[in-house]
Amino acid sequence: MWQNSPPGSIYDYIRVASFSIGPDGLIEQWSSRAAGLFGMTSTEAIGRDPVEAFMPAELRSEGHRRVGEILDGKEWTGLVPFRMPGEGGAHGVAEVYVMPSLTGQGERAALCIVVDVRALRRIETDLAASQAIFGQSPFGFVLFGTDFAVVRANQRFATVFGGAAEDHRGRTVADYLPQAEADRLSATLKRVLETGESVTDLQLVGTAPGTTERRHWSMNLYRVHSGAGRPVGIAGLATDVTRRHIAAREAASARRNLALLNEASARIGNSLDLETTARELLDVAVPGFCDLAAVDLYQGLLTGEEAAPGSWAPAHRESAGGSAELRRVAHASAVADALPTAVAGSGPPGPDDLPPALGAVHRFPFGSPCAVALRSARVEDVPGDEMGFVQSTLAVPMVAHDTVVGLVQFSRTKGSEPFGERDRALATELAARAAVCIDNARLYRREHERALILQRSLLPPGDPEAAGLDIACRYLPGNTATEVGGDWFDVIELPGHRTALVVGDVMGRGLRAAVAMGELRTAVRTLALLDLEPAEVLSALDEVARGLGSPGGGERSEGIGGRGGAQWPSRAAQKSREADLSEVYLATCVYAVYDPVTRRCTFANAGHMPPAVVEPGRPARLIDVPPGMPLGVGGEPFEEVEIELAENALLTLYTDGLVESRDQPLDEGLAALRTVLTGPQMELEDACDFVLSTLDTQHGEDDIALLMARIQGLPAEAVGDWTLPRGPRSVGRARELARGQLLAWDLDDLVDTTELLVSELVTNALRYGEGEIRLRLLRDRTLVCEVWDAGLVQPRRRRARDTDEGGRGLQLVGLLSAAWGSRRTPRGKTVWFELALPDGEPAAELSVEQLLSMY
């Protein structure tokens, strides 16, 4: 049975040819391969002497001798130089195998097999090089046949997968790789065999025999052809890149961690709110670092306990039932709504082991990893639930300034890469950064609450009342997050149903500005009770402000000190103190006193915005009050301006935050304010809201204080005003006038008391005062009686001796009146007392102790 050998056999490579020599020494038969090797057809070759045809002339004699020996029956093998027939024939060396033979007639002949030595040497070199590369290569070399079975593998490949190189012959990729990877490699081999396109750096993952360690290989594949170009298999070069993969993974992890830390620096701590900071931490961690996360903070931290954070967690605050109380303030999930189990344990969690809900207050069991992490301030591993989907959890204490403020749990689900040492370090760093921000937020919240309580306690109540005025006010802090600033307003009742209206602005912001504002506001109220003129109030307040910026609250270091001599502060200390305090205690202020009887208002200004007034039927205007220097500068007197305000006029006092901003010059802001105030008349509360909502205040840049007052003077029938001559009869006349006015006002219950007290004051004015006497009764929310005279001597209460016949009048006034006092006037003084209007209840009688106190 004939079988054709496929093209590309070994004979095609080594160029083997044959011919025969007859008994006469001439070529008798000439093969086709010989024709291809020597370039001579059979017609040209048959019948020729091979020695004469192919050998050089100098070798022909030796050639004839050799041919003769062969024909005598000797076998010969050797190298024979030859040249192609013709003058330009190529030269070569042939390895000739000559075997004697017999013809059919019994004559001696020879059969010659010729091999081109050049091709043979080339094949030998290629085989040696191939064997060296294949056998000595440090990489795994494998040759797959067209059926994708291993045809040959080198020793390096066998070292990785076990056994000798010959043992791998006939194996398939399924013997080395998991099913999924084997299918992928098989598909790649098929594609390379069919298309001839090579594949480089094919990544494969598997395990070496006898180990459980995951290995990574990189494989290059290319198709192998025969000499005739026929595909005979696929060669593969495999390299173990596990270390490179681990290094790349670690480098990627380091880059990811660095990126996370950079992101954490940018995103965590942008708010001074505890819960917001916790959410910012989880926004960074999920899903970039973990799949699930939750943050718990100590309940004491959130409720604002004064105790240091470090005292929230120690054992004396813990119980046998678990850790100190914590509140779940934030949680996040990238895979589901489930959260990491809060309690470590084996087996499926029980009903009490469910994660706390957001906002829930809870405790960790005493021996749980979470409780241990809180006590030790170290990261603890929380085992995953075998029945659940959480693979592992890190319980990371949030430590700020050596104090644990809470706990954050980072969890990864099954299928994710487990936490490593780098991850533990990163988790600790993320928790520490968030803890510092949370502790700062805690400190800020505490200081903010204190400042807020302070400021709210210093501002007047929401609906201040005053005689002859309807008042509405607003205060907007410059920063809605802090709600603390240095602007203030006040409404102070003065004797005679007069009212002091104050608006001020301490330079600066925050707690120190609020403290300075409180001190100045208290000083204003104290000075107002002295019933000084507005300019005098500001002058005294300027001294107070300068004193607040000096050591000891006003003590100056200009004189001689104690026994140690002069006490001069160092220049550095003085500069530091000036830089620290001078700006805080500089303030602007406008102080106005309104008299509802005359509807006249007196203004004094310490570097503040000019008041605005809108009279019925006229556009708004700014009251031209000379702006003095700000409080705390000193050295300059303040001027007063007195104007009469029309009935139903609208008076507006405000701070610069209402009319000035970074994008709006002051002149434009004042013009806009006048335009808004000139608008339609409306209720006072609505007018306040309209001004704030209409003006482009750029709220957030500066504090805003706004005080608006509608002028409602006392009606003429609510005022009784008389002038009395100096003389004894004026006392009786004063009693008559007071009685008649009270009866006209239906204040019968106050007649006796008023007559008695008016008699006392008029008597004192006649005895110790000068000039004419003026008696005035004012009825509004209370009854006020004023006695004016030109004397400058202020009345003074004193305790009369048992033998004294007088000196008890002012004591009587003090006992029977709700309040009394005296004030200077431009032409003398005024002594006044105030009585509450009757409410239908009988008046309280004086006790024996009160009566005896006058004696």
PDB file of N, CA and C in Angstrom, residues 763-833:
ATOM      1  N   THR A 763     -41.966 119.982  98.085  1.00  0.00           N
ATOM      2  CA  THR A 763     -41.387 120.563  99.301  1.00  0.00           C
ATOM      3  C   THR A 763     -39.872 120.572  99.219  1.00  0.00           C
ATOM      4  N   ASN A 764     -39.273 119.457  98.768  1.00  0.00           N
ATOM      5  CA  ASN A 764     -37.810 119.406  98.632  1.00  0.00           C
ATOM      6  C   ASN A 764     -37.309 120.400  97.600  1.00  0.00           C
ATOM      7  N   ALA A 765     -38.095 120.558  96.490  1.00  0.00           N
ATOM      8  CA  ALA A 765     -37.678 121.522  95.469  1.00  0.00           C
ATOM      9  C   ALA A 765     -37.687 122.937  96.024  1.00  0.00           C
ATOM     10  N   LEU A 766     -38.690 123.259  96.868  1.00  0.00           N
ATOM     11  CA  LEU A 766     -38.731 124.596  97.473  1.00  0.00           C
ATOM     12  C   LEU A 766     -37.606 124.768  98.480  1.00  0.00           C
ATOM     13  N   ARG A 767     -37.307 123.703  99.214  1.00  0.00           N
ATOM     14  CA  ARG A 767     -36.319 123.825 100.286  1.00  0.00           C
ATOM     15  C   ARG A 767     -34.891 123.816  99.756  1.00  0.00           C
ATOM     16  N   TYR A 768     -34.587 122.929  98.768  1.00  0.00           N
ATOM     17  CA  TYR A 768     -33.184 122.755  98.348  1.00  0.00           C
ATOM     18  C   TYR A 768     -32.925 123.205  96.908  1.00  0.00           C
ATOM     19  N   GLY A 769     -33.998 123.487  96.128  1.00  0.00           N
ATOM     20  CA  GLY A 769     -33.787 123.834  94.746  1.00  0.00           C
ATOM     21  C   GLY A 769     -33.754 125.314  94.493  1.00  0.00           C
ATOM     22  N   GLU A 770     -33.823 125.688  93.221  1.00  0.00           N
ATOM     23  CA  GLU A 770     -33.785 127.068  92.785  1.00  0.00           C
ATOM     24  C   GLU A 770     -34.795 127.254  91.654  1.00  0.00           C
ATOM     25  N   GLY A 771     -35.220 128.507  91.484  1.00  0.00           N
ATOM     26  CA  GLY A 771     -36.066 128.893  90.374  1.00  0.00           C
ATOM     27  C   GLY A 771     -37.455 128.300  90.441  1.00  0.00           C
ATOM     28  N   GLU A 772     -38.163 128.420  89.289  1.00  0.00           N
ATOM     29  CA  GLU A 772     -39.533 127.932  89.222  1.00  0.00           C
ATOM     30  C   GLU A 772     -39.562 126.400  89.323  1.00  0.00           C
ATOM     31  N   ILE A 773     -40.743 125.911  89.676  1.00  0.00           N
ATOM     32  CA  ILE A 773     -40.930 124.472  89.817  1.00  0.00           C
ATOM     33  C   ILE A 773     -41.913 124.018  88.734  1.00  0.00           C
ATOM     34  N   ARG A 774     -41.548 122.928  88.122  1.00  0.00           N
ATOM     35  CA  ARG A 774     -42.403 122.379  87.058  1.00  0.00           C
ATOM     36  C   ARG A 774     -42.865 120.993  87.480  1.00  0.00           C
ATOM     37  N   LEU A 775     -44.163 120.754  87.398  1.00  0.00           N
ATOM     38  CA  LEU A 775     -44.763 119.471  87.745  1.00  0.00           C
ATOM     39  C   LEU A 775     -45.329 118.852  86.457  1.00  0.00           C
ATOM     40  N   ARG A 776     -44.976 117.575  86.236  1.00  0.00           N
ATOM     41  CA  ARG A 776     -45.485 116.906  85.035  1.00  0.00           C
ATOM     42  C   ARG A 776     -45.898 115.477  85.395  1.00  0.00           C
ATOM     43  N   LEU A 777     -47.113 115.109  84.952  1.00  0.00           N
ATOM     44  CA  LEU A 777     -47.620 113.749  85.109  1.00  0.00           C
ATOM     45  C   LEU A 777     -47.765 113.117  83.727  1.00  0.00           C
ATOM     46  N   LEU A 778     -47.286 111.891  83.606  1.00  0.00           N
ATOM     47  CA  LEU A 778     -47.330 111.163  82.329  1.00  0.00           C
ATOM     48  C   LEU A 778     -48.014 109.821  82.563  1.00  0.00           C
ATOM     49  N   ARG A 779     -48.972 109.547  81.723  1.00  0.00           N
ATOM     50  CA  ARG A 779     -49.676 108.273  81.835  1.00  0.00           C
ATOM     51  C   ARG A 779     -49.463 107.457  80.553  1.00  0.00           C
ATOM     52  N   ASP A 780     -48.858 106.313  80.744  1.00  0.00           N
ATOM     53  CA  ASP A 780     -48.711 105.357  79.629  1.00  0.00           C
ATOM     54  C   ASP A 780     -48.899 103.962  80.208  1.00  0.00           C
ATOM     55  N   ARG A 781     -47.914 103.141  80.177  1.00  0.00           N
ATOM     56  CA  ARG A 781     -48.036 101.832  80.829  1.00  0.00           C
ATOM     57  C   ARG A 781     -47.912 101.946  82.343  1.00  0.00           C
ATOM     58  N   THR A 782     -47.308 103.023  82.801  1.00  0.00           N
ATOM     59  CA  THR A 782     -47.224 103.349  84.228  1.00  0.00           C
ATOM     60  C   THR A 782     -47.521 104.830  84.392  1.00  0.00           C
ATOM     61  N   LEU A 783     -47.618 105.256  85.619  1.00  0.00           N
ATOM     62  CA  LEU A 783     -47.795 106.676  85.931  1.00  0.00           C
ATOM     63  C   LEU A 783     -46.468 107.216  86.399  1.00  0.00           C
ATOM     64  N   VAL A 784     -46.020 108.288  85.729  1.00  0.00           N
ATOM     65  CA  VAL A 784     -44.749 108.921  86.070  1.00  0.00           C
ATOM     66  C   VAL A 784     -45.031 110.349  86.517  1.00  0.00           C
ATOM     67  N   CYS A 785     -44.421 110.735  87.623  1.00  0.00           N
ATOM     68  CA  CYS A 785     -44.528 112.107  88.130  1.00  0.00           C
ATOM     69  C   CYS A 785     -43.132 112.701  88.165  1.00  0.00           C
ATOM     70  N   GLU A 786     -42.962 113.911  87.580  1.00  0.00           N
ATOM     71  CA  GLU A 786     -41.665 114.572  87.528  1.00  0.00           C
ATOM     72  C   GLU A 786     -41.795 115.970  88.148  1.00  0.00           C
ATOM     73  N   VAL A 787     -40.817 116.321  88.947  1.00  0.00           N
ATOM     74  CA  VAL A 787     -40.736 117.665  89.539  1.00  0.00           C
ATOM     75  C   VAL A 787     -39.404 118.259  89.116  1.00  0.00           C
ATOM     76  N   TRP A 788     -39.448 119.370  88.372  1.00  0.00           N
ATOM     77  CA  TRP A 788     -38.259 120.023  87.838  1.00  0.00           C
ATOM     78  C   TRP A 788     -37.979 121.297  88.631  1.00  0.00           C
ATOM     79  N   ASP A 789     -36.678 121.592  88.793  1.00  0.00           N
ATOM     80  CA  ASP A 789     -36.275 122.903  89.324  1.00  0.00           C
ATOM     81  C   ASP A 789     -34.903 123.213  88.784  1.00  0.00           C
ATOM     82  N   ALA A 790     -34.418 124.433  89.028  1.00  0.00           N
ATOM     83  CA  ALA A 790     -33.157 124.898  88.456  1.00  0.00           C
ATOM     84  C   ALA A 790     -31.957 124.578  89.337  1.00  0.00           C
ATOM     85  N   GLY A 791     -32.153 123.926  90.452  1.00  0.00           N
ATOM     86  CA  GLY A 791     -31.025 123.594  91.313  1.00  0.00           C
ATOM     87  C   GLY A 791     -30.204 122.452  90.749  1.00  0.00           C
ATOM     88  N   LEU A 792     -28.898 122.484  91.068  1.00  0.00           N
ATOM     89  CA  LEU A 792     -27.992 121.456  90.575  1.00  0.00           C
ATOM     90  C   LEU A 792     -27.692 120.378  91.597  1.00  0.00           C
ATOM     91  N   VAL A 793     -28.082 120.604  92.846  1.00  0.00           N
ATOM     92  CA  VAL A 793     -27.796 119.641  93.901  1.00  0.00           C
ATOM     93  C   VAL A 793     -28.752 118.459  93.764  1.00  0.00           C
ATOM     94  N   GLN A 794     -28.174 117.265  93.636  1.00  0.00           N
ATOM     95  CA  GLN A 794     -28.979 116.071  93.467  1.00  0.00           C
ATOM     96  C   GLN A 794     -29.475 115.576  94.834  1.00  0.00           C
ATOM     97  N   PRO A 795     -30.719 115.106  94.903  1.00  0.00           N
ATOM     98  CA  PRO A 795     -31.257 114.598  96.175  1.00  0.00           C
ATOM     99  C   PRO A 795     -30.530 113.320  96.582  1.00  0.00           C
ATOM    100  N   ARG A 796     -30.438 113.117  97.909  1.00  0.00           N
ATOM    101  CA  ARG A 796     -29.728 111.945  98.422  1.00  0.00           C
ATOM    102  C   ARG A 796     -30.488 111.400  99.613  1.00  0.00           C
ATOM    103  N   ARG A 797     -30.766 110.120  99.552  1.00  0.00           N
ATOM    104  CA  ARG A 797     -31.453 109.492 100.680  1.00  0.00           C
ATOM    105  C   ARG A 797     -30.487 109.339 101.846  1.00  0.00           C
ATOM    106  N   ARG A 798     -31.032 109.597 103.046  1.00  0.00           N
ATOM    107  CA  ARG A 798     -30.236 109.376 104.255  1.00  0.00           C
ATOM    108  C   ARG A 798     -31.146 108.841 105.344  1.00  0.00           C
ATOM    109  N   ARG A 799     -30.558 108.188 106.317  1.00  0.00           N
ATOM    110  CA  ARG A 799     -31.324 107.642 107.429  1.00  0.00           C
ATOM    111  C   ARG A 799     -31.426 108.706 108.526  1.00  0.00           C
ATOM    112  N   ALA A 800     -32.679 109.095 108.817  1.00  0.00           N
ATOM    113  CA  ALA A 800     -32.891 110.134 109.840  1.00  0.00           C
ATOM    114  C   ALA A 800     -32.656 109.548 111.239  1.00  0.00           C
ATOM    115  N   ARG A 801     -32.123 110.419 112.128  1.00  0.00           N
ATOM    116  CA  ARG A 801     -31.948 110.006 113.532  1.00  0.00           C
ATOM    117  C   ARG A 801     -33.280 110.098 114.264  1.00  0.00           C
ATOM    118  N   ASP A 802     -33.339 109.449 115.403  1.00  0.00           N
ATOM    119  CA  ASP A 802     -34.606 109.410 116.142  1.00  0.00           C
ATOM    120  C   ASP A 802     -35.075 110.793 116.544  1.00  0.00           C
ATOM    121  N   THR A 803     -34.117 111.707 116.737  1.00  0.00           N
ATOM    122  CA  THR A 803     -34.484 113.047 117.204  1.00  0.00           C
ATOM    123  C   THR A 803     -34.740 114.004 116.072  1.00  0.00           C
ATOM    124  N   ASP A 804     -34.478 113.571 114.799  1.00  0.00           N
ATOM    125  CA  ASP A 804     -34.683 114.468 113.660  1.00  0.00           C
ATOM    126  C   ASP A 804     -36.167 114.623 113.379  1.00  0.00           C
ATOM    127  N   GLU A 805     -36.549 115.860 113.062  1.00  0.00           N
ATOM    128  CA  GLU A 805     -37.946 116.116 112.708  1.00  0.00           C
ATOM    129  C   GLU A 805     -38.210 115.915 111.214  1.00  0.00           C
ATOM    130  N   GLY A 806     -37.186 115.848 110.388  1.00  0.00           N
ATOM    131  CA  GLY A 806     -37.342 115.666 108.945  1.00  0.00           C
ATOM    132  C   GLY A 806     -36.334 114.647 108.425  1.00  0.00           C
ATOM    133  N   GLY A 807     -36.154 114.658 107.069  1.00  0.00           N
ATOM    134  CA  GLY A 807     -35.184 113.753 106.454  1.00  0.00           C
ATOM    135  C   GLY A 807     -35.740 112.399 106.071  1.00  0.00           C
ATOM    136  N   ARG A 808     -37.066 112.244 106.144  1.00  0.00           N
ATOM    137  CA  ARG A 808     -37.645 110.943 105.817  1.00  0.00           C
ATOM    138  C   ARG A 808     -38.469 110.969 104.519  1.00  0.00           C
ATOM    139  N   GLY A 809     -38.447 112.084 103.831  1.00  0.00           N
ATOM    140  CA  GLY A 809     -39.288 112.208 102.642  1.00  0.00           C
ATOM    141  C   GLY A 809     -38.877 111.258 101.516  1.00  0.00           C
ATOM    142  N   LEU A 810     -37.583 111.199 101.194  1.00  0.00           N
ATOM    143  CA  LEU A 810     -37.144 110.331 100.094  1.00  0.00           C
ATOM    144  C   LEU A 810     -37.284 108.855 100.462  1.00  0.00           C
ATOM    145  N   GLN A 811     -37.133 108.543 101.759  1.00  0.00           N
ATOM    146  CA  GLN A 811     -37.381 107.159 102.162  1.00  0.00           C
ATOM    147  C   GLN A 811     -38.840 106.784 101.901  1.00  0.00           C
ATOM    148  N   LEU A 812     -39.727 107.722 102.163  1.00  0.00           N
ATOM    149  CA  LEU A 812     -41.147 107.496 101.911  1.00  0.00           C
ATOM    150  C   LEU A 812     -41.410 107.323 100.418  1.00  0.00           C
ATOM    151  N   VAL A 813     -40.734 108.140  99.624  1.00  0.00           N
ATOM    152  CA  VAL A 813     -40.871 108.014  98.160  1.00  0.00           C
ATOM    153  C   VAL A 813     -40.386 106.651  97.690  1.00  0.00           C
ATOM    154  N   GLY A 814     -39.255 106.208  98.231  1.00  0.00           N
ATOM    155  CA  GLY A 814     -38.713 104.917  97.842  1.00  0.00           C
ATOM    156  C   GLY A 814     -39.605 103.760  98.224  1.00  0.00           C
ATOM    157  N   LEU A 815     -40.290 103.865  99.375  1.00  0.00           N
ATOM    158  CA  LEU A 815     -41.146 102.782  99.831  1.00  0.00           C
ATOM    159  C   LEU A 815     -42.457 102.710  99.068  1.00  0.00           C
ATOM    160  N   LEU A 816     -43.024 103.851  98.738  1.00  0.00           N
ATOM    161  CA  LEU A 816     -44.357 103.873  98.144  1.00  0.00           C
ATOM    162  C   LEU A 816     -44.357 103.806  96.621  1.00  0.00           C
ATOM    163  N   SER A 817     -43.247 104.089  95.993  1.00  0.00           N
ATOM    164  CA  SER A 817     -43.211 104.105  94.517  1.00  0.00           C
ATOM    165  C   SER A 817     -42.580 102.827  93.991  1.00  0.00           C
ATOM    166  N   ALA A 818     -42.873 102.545  92.720  1.00  0.00           N
ATOM    167  CA  ALA A 818     -42.235 101.403  92.055  1.00  0.00           C
ATOM    168  C   ALA A 818     -40.784 101.698  91.731  1.00  0.00           C
ATOM    169  N   ALA A 819     -40.473 102.960  91.465  1.00  0.00           N
ATOM    170  CA  ALA A 819     -39.099 103.375  91.186  1.00  0.00           C
ATOM    171  C   ALA A 819     -39.045 104.882  91.323  1.00  0.00           C
ATOM    172  N   TRP A 820     -37.857 105.380  91.613  1.00  0.00           N
ATOM    173  CA  TRP A 820     -37.675 106.823  91.689  1.00  0.00           C
ATOM    174  C   TRP A 820     -36.220 107.127  91.370  1.00  0.00           C
ATOM    175  N   GLY A 821     -35.949 108.414  91.085  1.00  0.00           N
ATOM    176  CA  GLY A 821     -34.584 108.813  90.787  1.00  0.00           C
ATOM    177  C   GLY A 821     -34.541 110.275  90.411  1.00  0.00           C
ATOM    178  N   SER A 822     -33.370 110.690  89.986  1.00  0.00           N
ATOM    179  CA  SER A 822     -33.183 112.081  89.557  1.00  0.00           C
ATOM    180  C   SER A 822     -32.198 112.109  88.409  1.00  0.00           C
ATOM    181  N   ARG A 823     -32.280 113.170  87.599  1.00  0.00           N
ATOM    182  CA  ARG A 823     -31.362 113.335  86.489  1.00  0.00           C
ATOM    183  C   ARG A 823     -31.109 114.812  86.267  1.00  0.00           C
ATOM    184  N   ARG A 824     -29.992 115.078  85.687  1.00  0.00           N
ATOM    185  CA  ARG A 824     -29.665 116.461  85.358  1.00  0.00           C
ATOM    186  C   ARG A 824     -30.384 116.870  84.079  1.00  0.00           C
ATOM    187  N   THR A 825     -30.667 118.136  83.999  1.00  0.00           N
ATOM    188  CA  THR A 825     -31.249 118.730  82.792  1.00  0.00           C
ATOM    189  C   THR A 825     -30.365 119.902  82.392  1.00  0.00           C
ATOM    190  N   PRO A 826     -30.543 120.421  81.194  1.00  0.00           N
ATOM    191  CA  PRO A 826     -29.707 121.558  80.785  1.00  0.00           C
ATOM    192  C   PRO A 826     -29.800 122.760  81.724  1.00  0.00           C
ATOM    193  N   ARG A 827     -30.927 122.895  82.477  1.00  0.00           N
ATOM    194  CA  ARG A 827     -31.075 124.074  83.341  1.00  0.00           C
ATOM    195  C   ARG A 827     -31.426 123.667  84.776  1.00  0.00           C
ATOM    196  N   GLY A 828     -30.913 122.501  85.203  1.00  0.00           N
ATOM    197  CA  GLY A 828     -31.188 122.095  86.577  1.00  0.00           C
ATOM    198  C   GLY A 828     -31.249 120.597  86.710  1.00  0.00           C
ATOM    199  N   LYS A 829     -32.327 120.144  87.415  1.00  0.00           N
ATOM    200  CA  LYS A 829     -32.468 118.704  87.638  1.00  0.00           C
ATOM    201  C   LYS A 829     -33.946 118.348  87.630  1.00  0.00           C
ATOM    202  N   THR A 830     -34.197 117.054  87.529  1.00  0.00           N
ATOM    203  CA  THR A 830     -35.550 116.506  87.589  1.00  0.00           C
ATOM    204  C   THR A 830     -35.548 115.343  88.567  1.00  0.00           C
ATOM    205  N   VAL A 831     -36.500 115.380  89.512  1.00  0.00           N
ATOM    206  CA  VAL A 831     -36.690 114.264  90.429  1.00  0.00           C
ATOM    207  C   VAL A 831     -38.019 113.616  90.056  1.00  0.00           C
ATOM    208  N   TRP A 832     -38.035 112.298  89.978  1.00  0.00           N
ATOM    209  CA  TRP A 832     -39.213 111.606  89.475  1.00  0.00           C
ATOM    210  C   TRP A 832     -39.502 110.365  90.304  1.00  0.00           C
ATOM    211  N   PHE A 833     -40.745 109.925  90.217  1.00  0.00           N
ATOM    212  CA  PHE A 833     -41.112 108.620  90.751  1.00  0.00           C
ATOM    213  C   PHE A 833     -42.130 107.989  89.813  1.00  0.00           C
TER     214      PHE A 833
END
